């Protein structure tokens, strides 16, 4: 499975961006059976969980600092996951990576090691 992320860019604080991540290649099961999500890594910091959409309509999970500002959604027919980011803050500046897994369990949703497939990353820069 290959993941291609896009949509990053430079935006002022308070602005919005929408990231997209399209899956391609052979999958072991239908896309709806994959948990998909986003992690991010800021310069000099560890990679951190941002949001995820569970398998088979399993609901969404967010890190506390983005809840209410970011929304994850997916289009299973297009094998694409989106991250709508509103009211962006300088602290959101990072490289954003999309991820996918058809084996992750709920308790491991925020664990980067639980995801076998990673996109190449897209840079989001929020200026103050």
JSON list of C-alpha atoms in Angstrom, two decimals:
[
{"chain": "A", "resi": 1, "resn": "UNK", "atom": "CA", "xyz": [0.00, 0.00, 0.00]},
{"chain": "A", "resi": 2, "resn": "UNK", "atom": "CA", "xyz": [1.35, 3.40, -0.97]},
{"chain": "A", "resi": 3, "resn": "UNK", "atom": "CA", "xyz": [0.14, 6.61, 0.63]},
{"chain": "A", "resi": 4, "resn": "UNK", "atom": "CA", "xyz": [0.47, 10.01, -1.02]},
{"chain": "A", "resi": 5, "resn": "UNK", "atom": "CA", "xyz": [-0.12, 13.05, 1.15]},
{"chain": "A", "resi": 6, "resn": "UNK", "atom": "CA", "xyz": [-0.78, 16.54, -0.15]},
{"chain": "A", "resi": 7, "resn": "UNK", "atom": "CA", "xyz": [-2.21, 19.87, 0.89]},
{"chain": "A", "resi": 8, "resn": "UNK", "atom": "CA", "xyz": [0.46, 21.30, 3.15]},
{"chain": "A", "resi": 9, "resn": "UNK", "atom": "CA", "xyz": [1.65, 24.87, 2.89]},
{"chain": "A", "resi": 10, "resn": "UNK", "atom": "CA", "xyz": [2.20, 28.18, 4.62]},
{"chain": "A", "resi": 11, "resn": "UNK", "atom": "CA", "xyz": [-0.73, 29.78, 6.40]},
{"chain": "A", "resi": 12, "resn": "UNK", "atom": "CA", "xyz": [-1.17, 32.55, 8.94]},
{"chain": "A", "resi": 13, "resn": "UNK", "atom": "CA", "xyz": [-2.35, 31.80, 12.45]},
{"chain": "A", "resi": 14, "resn": "UNK", "atom": "CA", "xyz": [-6.11, 31.43, 12.49]},
{"chain": "A", "resi": 15, "resn": "UNK", "atom": "CA", "xyz": [-6.17, 30.14, 8.93]},
{"chain": "A", "resi": 16, "resn": "UNK", "atom": "CA", "xyz": [-7.18, 26.77, 7.55]},
{"chain": "A", "resi": 17, "resn": "UNK", "atom": "CA", "xyz": [-5.71, 23.98, 5.46]},
{"chain": "A", "resi": 18, "resn": "UNK", "atom": "CA", "xyz": [-7.01, 20.63, 4.29]},
{"chain": "A", "resi": 19, "resn": "UNK", "atom": "CA", "xyz": [-4.64, 17.73, 3.95]},
{"chain": "A", "resi": 20, "resn": "UNK", "atom": "CA", "xyz": [-5.41, 14.75, 1.75]},
{"chain": "A", "resi": 21, "resn": "UNK", "atom": "CA", "xyz": [-3.90, 11.30, 1.60]},
{"chain": "A", "resi": 22, "resn": "UNK", "atom": "CA", "xyz": [-4.69, 8.90, -1.21]},
{"chain": "A", "resi": 23, "resn": "UNK", "atom": "CA", "xyz": [-3.94, 5.19, -0.98]},
{"chain": "A", "resi": 24, "resn": "UNK", "atom": "CA", "xyz": [-2.89, 3.10, -3.93]},
{"chain": "A", "resi": 25, "resn": "UNK", "atom": "CA", "xyz": [-1.47, -0.29, -4.67]},
{"chain": "A", "resi": 26, "resn": "UNK", "atom": "CA", "xyz": [-2.59, -3.69, -3.54]},
{"chain": "A", "resi": 27, "resn": "UNK", "atom": "CA", "xyz": [-4.48, -3.93, -0.30]},
{"chain": "A", "resi": 28, "resn": "UNK", "atom": "CA", "xyz": [-5.13, -7.03, 1.69]},
{"chain": "A", "resi": 29, "resn": "UNK", "atom": "CA", "xyz": [-8.67, -5.95, 2.36]},
{"chain": "A", "resi": 30, "resn": "UNK", "atom": "CA", "xyz": [-10.98, -3.13, 1.38]},
{"chain": "A", "resi": 31, "resn": "UNK", "atom": "CA", "xyz": [-9.96, 0.38, 2.34]},
{"chain": "A", "resi": 32, "resn": "UNK", "atom": "CA", "xyz": [-12.83, 0.60, 4.80]},
{"chain": "A", "resi": 33, "resn": "UNK", "atom": "CA", "xyz": [-11.13, -2.12, 6.81]},
{"chain": "A", "resi": 34, "resn": "UNK", "atom": "CA", "xyz": [-8.09, 0.10, 7.34]},
{"chain": "A", "resi": 35, "resn": "UNK", "atom": "CA", "xyz": [-7.68, 2.47, 10.21]},
{"chain": "A", "resi": 36, "resn": "UNK", "atom": "CA", "xyz": [-6.25, 5.67, 8.75]},
{"chain": "A", "resi": 37, "resn": "UNK", "atom": "CA", "xyz": [-4.89, 8.75, 10.39]},
{"chain": "A", "resi": 38, "resn": "UNK", "atom": "CA", "xyz": [-2.29, 11.44, 10.79]},
{"chain": "A", "resi": 39, "resn": "UNK", "atom": "CA", "xyz": [0.83, 11.97, 12.83]},
{"chain": "A", "resi": 40, "resn": "UNK", "atom": "CA", "xyz": [3.07, 15.01, 12.86]},
{"chain": "A", "resi": 41, "resn": "UNK", "atom": "CA", "xyz": [6.64, 15.85, 13.73]},
{"chain": "A", "resi": 42, "resn": "UNK", "atom": "CA", "xyz": [7.89, 19.32, 14.51]},
{"chain": "A", "resi": 43, "resn": "UNK", "atom": "CA", "xyz": [11.59, 20.21, 14.26]},
{"chain": "A", "resi": 44, "resn": "UNK", "atom": "CA", "xyz": [13.50, 18.81, 17.20]},
{"chain": "A", "resi": 45, "resn": "UNK", "atom": "CA", "xyz": [10.47, 16.99, 18.59]},
{"chain": "A", "resi": 46, "resn": "UNK", "atom": "CA", "xyz": [9.20, 13.45, 18.59]},
{"chain": "A", "resi": 47, "resn": "UNK", "atom": "CA", "xyz": [6.53, 12.28, 16.22]},
{"chain": "A", "resi": 48, "resn": "UNK", "atom": "CA", "xyz": [3.08, 12.62, 17.75]},
{"chain": "A", "resi": 49, "resn": "UNK", "atom": "CA", "xyz": [-0.41, 11.39, 17.06]},
{"chain": "A", "resi": 50, "resn": "UNK", "atom": "CA", "xyz": [-2.89, 13.88, 15.61]},
{"chain": "A", "resi": 51, "resn": "UNK", "atom": "CA", "xyz": [-6.07, 12.06, 14.58]},
{"chain": "A", "resi": 52, "resn": "UNK", "atom": "CA", "xyz": [-7.34, 8.72, 13.35]},
{"chain": "A", "resi": 53, "resn": "UNK", "atom": "CA", "xyz": [-10.42, 7.20, 11.79]},
{"chain": "A", "resi": 54, "resn": "UNK", "atom": "CA", "xyz": [-11.14, 3.67, 12.88]},
{"chain": "A", "resi": 55, "resn": "UNK", "atom": "CA", "xyz": [-11.78, 0.59, 10.80]},
{"chain": "A", "resi": 56, "resn": "UNK", "atom": "CA", "xyz": [-15.29, -0.17, 9.55]},
{"chain": "A", "resi": 57, "resn": "UNK", "atom": "CA", "xyz": [-16.80, 3.04, 10.83]},
{"chain": "A", "resi": 58, "resn": "UNK", "atom": "CA", "xyz": [-15.11, 2.74, 14.18]},
{"chain": "A", "resi": 59, "resn": "UNK", "atom": "CA", "xyz": [-15.22, 6.44, 14.94]},
{"chain": "A", "resi": 60, "resn": "UNK", "atom": "CA", "xyz": [-12.54, 9.11, 15.22]},
{"chain": "A", "resi": 61, "resn": "UNK", "atom": "CA", "xyz": [-9.87, 9.91, 17.77]},
{"chain": "A", "resi": 62, "resn": "UNK", "atom": "CA", "xyz": [-8.02, 13.20, 18.28]},
{"chain": "A", "resi": 63, "resn": "UNK", "atom": "CA", "xyz": [-5.18, 14.46, 20.40]},
{"chain": "A", "resi": 64, "resn": "UNK", "atom": "CA", "xyz": [-6.45, 16.95, 22.94]},
{"chain": "A", "resi": 65, "resn": "UNK", "atom": "CA", "xyz": [-4.70, 19.99, 21.48]},
{"chain": "A", "resi": 66, "resn": "UNK", "atom": "CA", "xyz": [-6.45, 19.69, 18.09]},
{"chain": "A", "resi": 67, "resn": "UNK", "atom": "CA", "xyz": [-9.89, 18.50, 19.16]},
{"chain": "A", "resi": 68, "resn": "UNK", "atom": "CA", "xyz": [-12.50, 21.02, 18.06]},
{"chain": "A", "resi": 69, "resn": "UNK", "atom": "CA", "xyz": [-10.15, 22.55, 15.47]},
{"chain": "A", "resi": 70, "resn": "UNK", "atom": "CA", "xyz": [-9.23, 19.55, 13.29]},
{"chain": "A", "resi": 71, "resn": "UNK", "atom": "CA", "xyz": [-11.62, 17.11, 11.64]},
{"chain": "A", "resi": 72, "resn": "UNK", "atom": "CA", "xyz": [-10.63, 13.80, 10.09]},
{"chain": "A", "resi": 73, "resn": "UNK", "atom": "CA", "xyz": [-12.81, 12.30, 7.40]},
{"chain": "A", "resi": 74, "resn": "UNK", "atom": "CA", "xyz": [-12.51, 9.59, 4.80]},
{"chain": "A", "resi": 75, "resn": "UNK", "atom": "CA", "xyz": [-13.90, 8.65, 1.41]},
{"chain": "A", "resi": 76, "resn": "UNK", "atom": "CA", "xyz": [-13.61, 4.90, 1.16]},
{"chain": "A", "resi": 77, "resn": "UNK", "atom": "CA", "xyz": [-14.60, 4.86, -2.52]},
{"chain": "A", "resi": 78, "resn": "UNK", "atom": "CA", "xyz": [-11.66, 7.14, -3.30]},
{"chain": "A", "resi": 79, "resn": "UNK", "atom": "CA", "xyz": [-9.38, 5.47, -0.74]},
{"chain": "A", "resi": 80, "resn": "UNK", "atom": "CA", "xyz": [-8.61, 8.89, 0.64]},
{"chain": "A", "resi": 81, "resn": "UNK", "atom": "CA", "xyz": [-8.43, 10.36, 4.12]},
{"chain": "A", "resi": 82, "resn": "UNK", "atom": "CA", "xyz": [-8.66, 14.08, 4.83]},
{"chain": "A", "resi": 83, "resn": "UNK", "atom": "CA", "xyz": [-7.62, 16.31, 7.68]},
{"chain": "A", "resi": 84, "resn": "UNK", "atom": "CA", "xyz": [-9.43, 19.63, 7.82]},
{"chain": "A", "resi": 85, "resn": "UNK", "atom": "CA", "xyz": [-7.43, 21.98, 10.01]},
{"chain": "A", "resi": 86, "resn": "UNK", "atom": "CA", "xyz": [-9.07, 25.19, 11.20]},
{"chain": "A", "resi": 87, "resn": "UNK", "atom": "CA", "xyz": [-7.89, 27.95, 13.53]},
{"chain": "A", "resi": 88, "resn": "UNK", "atom": "CA", "xyz": [-4.29, 26.88, 13.00]},
{"chain": "A", "resi": 89, "resn": "UNK", "atom": "CA", "xyz": [-1.70, 27.91, 15.54]},
{"chain": "A", "resi": 90, "resn": "UNK", "atom": "CA", "xyz": [2.08, 28.27, 15.26]},
{"chain": "A", "resi": 91, "resn": "UNK", "atom": "CA", "xyz": [2.34, 25.18, 17.46]},
{"chain": "A", "resi": 92, "resn": "UNK", "atom": "CA", "xyz": [0.74, 23.16, 14.67]},
{"chain": "A", "resi": 93, "resn": "UNK", "atom": "CA", "xyz": [3.79, 23.71, 12.47]},
{"chain": "A", "resi": 94, "resn": "UNK", "atom": "CA", "xyz": [5.17, 20.29, 11.56]},
{"chain": "A", "resi": 95, "resn": "UNK", "atom": "CA", "xyz": [5.54, 17.71, 8.85]},
{"chain": "A", "resi": 96, "resn": "UNK", "atom": "CA", "xyz": [2.27, 15.79, 8.74]},
{"chain": "A", "resi": 97, "resn": "UNK", "atom": "CA", "xyz": [2.32, 12.09, 7.89]},
{"chain": "A", "resi": 98, "resn": "UNK", "atom": "CA", "xyz": [-0.66, 10.00, 6.92]},
{"chain": "A", "resi": 99, "resn": "UNK", "atom": "CA", "xyz": [-0.80, 6.41, 8.10]},
{"chain": "A", "resi": 100, "resn": "UNK", "atom": "CA", "xyz": [-2.82, 3.29, 7.53]},
{"chain": "A", "resi": 101, "resn": "UNK", "atom": "CA", "xyz": [-3.18, -0.11, 9.13]},
{"chain": "A", "resi": 102, "resn": "UNK", "atom": "CA", "xyz": [-5.54, -3.04, 8.79]},
{"chain": "A", "resi": 103, "resn": "UNK", "atom": "CA", "xyz": [-4.42, -4.58, 12.07]},
{"chain": "A", "resi": 104, "resn": "UNK", "atom": "CA", "xyz": [-4.32, -1.76, 14.62]},
{"chain": "A", "resi": 105, "resn": "UNK", "atom": "CA", "xyz": [-6.50, -2.27, 17.66]},
{"chain": "A", "resi": 106, "resn": "UNK", "atom": "CA", "xyz": [-8.35, 0.51, 19.45]},
{"chain": "A", "resi": 107, "resn": "UNK", "atom": "CA", "xyz": [-5.98, 0.69, 22.40]},
{"chain": "A", "resi": 108, "resn": "UNK", "atom": "CA", "xyz": [-3.03, 1.25, 20.04]},
{"chain": "A", "resi": 109, "resn": "UNK", "atom": "CA", "xyz": [-4.61, 3.99, 17.94]},
{"chain": "A", "resi": 110, "resn": "UNK", "atom": "CA", "xyz": [-2.12, 6.64, 19.11]},
{"chain": "A", "resi": 111, "resn": "UNK", "atom": "CA", "xyz": [0.94, 4.41, 18.82]},
{"chain": "A", "resi": 112, "resn": "UNK", "atom": "CA", "xyz": [2.97, 5.11, 15.65]},
{"chain": "A", "resi": 113, "resn": "UNK", "atom": "CA", "xyz": [4.38, 1.58, 15.74]},
{"chain": "A", "resi": 114, "resn": "UNK", "atom": "CA", "xyz": [0.88, 0.21, 15.17]},
{"chain": "A", "resi": 115, "resn": "UNK", "atom": "CA", "xyz": [0.76, 1.56, 11.62]},
{"chain": "A", "resi": 116, "resn": "UNK", "atom": "CA", "xyz": [2.50, -0.37, 8.87]},
{"chain": "A", "resi": 117, "resn": "UNK", "atom": "CA", "xyz": [1.99, 2.15, 6.10]},
{"chain": "A", "resi": 118, "resn": "UNK", "atom": "CA", "xyz": [3.23, 5.74, 6.08]},
{"chain": "A", "resi": 119, "resn": "UNK", "atom": "CA", "xyz": [3.02, 8.54, 3.54]},
{"chain": "A", "resi": 120, "resn": "UNK", "atom": "CA", "xyz": [5.96, 10.73, 2.66]},
{"chain": "A", "resi": 121, "resn": "UNK", "atom": "CA", "xyz": [4.86, 13.72, 4.76]},
{"chain": "A", "resi": 122, "resn": "UNK", "atom": "CA", "xyz": [3.63, 17.17, 3.90]},
{"chain": "A", "resi": 123, "resn": "UNK", "atom": "CA", "xyz": [4.89, 20.34, 5.57]},
{"chain": "A", "resi": 124, "resn": "UNK", "atom": "CA", "xyz": [2.49, 22.65, 7.34]},
{"chain": "A", "resi": 125, "resn": "UNK", "atom": "CA", "xyz": [3.89, 26.00, 8.46]},
{"chain": "A", "resi": 126, "resn": "UNK", "atom": "CA", "xyz": [1.79, 28.37, 10.53]},
{"chain": "A", "resi": 127, "resn": "UNK", "atom": "CA", "xyz": [3.12, 31.90, 10.90]},
{"chain": "A", "resi": 128, "resn": "UNK", "atom": "CA", "xyz": [2.23, 34.14, 13.82]}
]
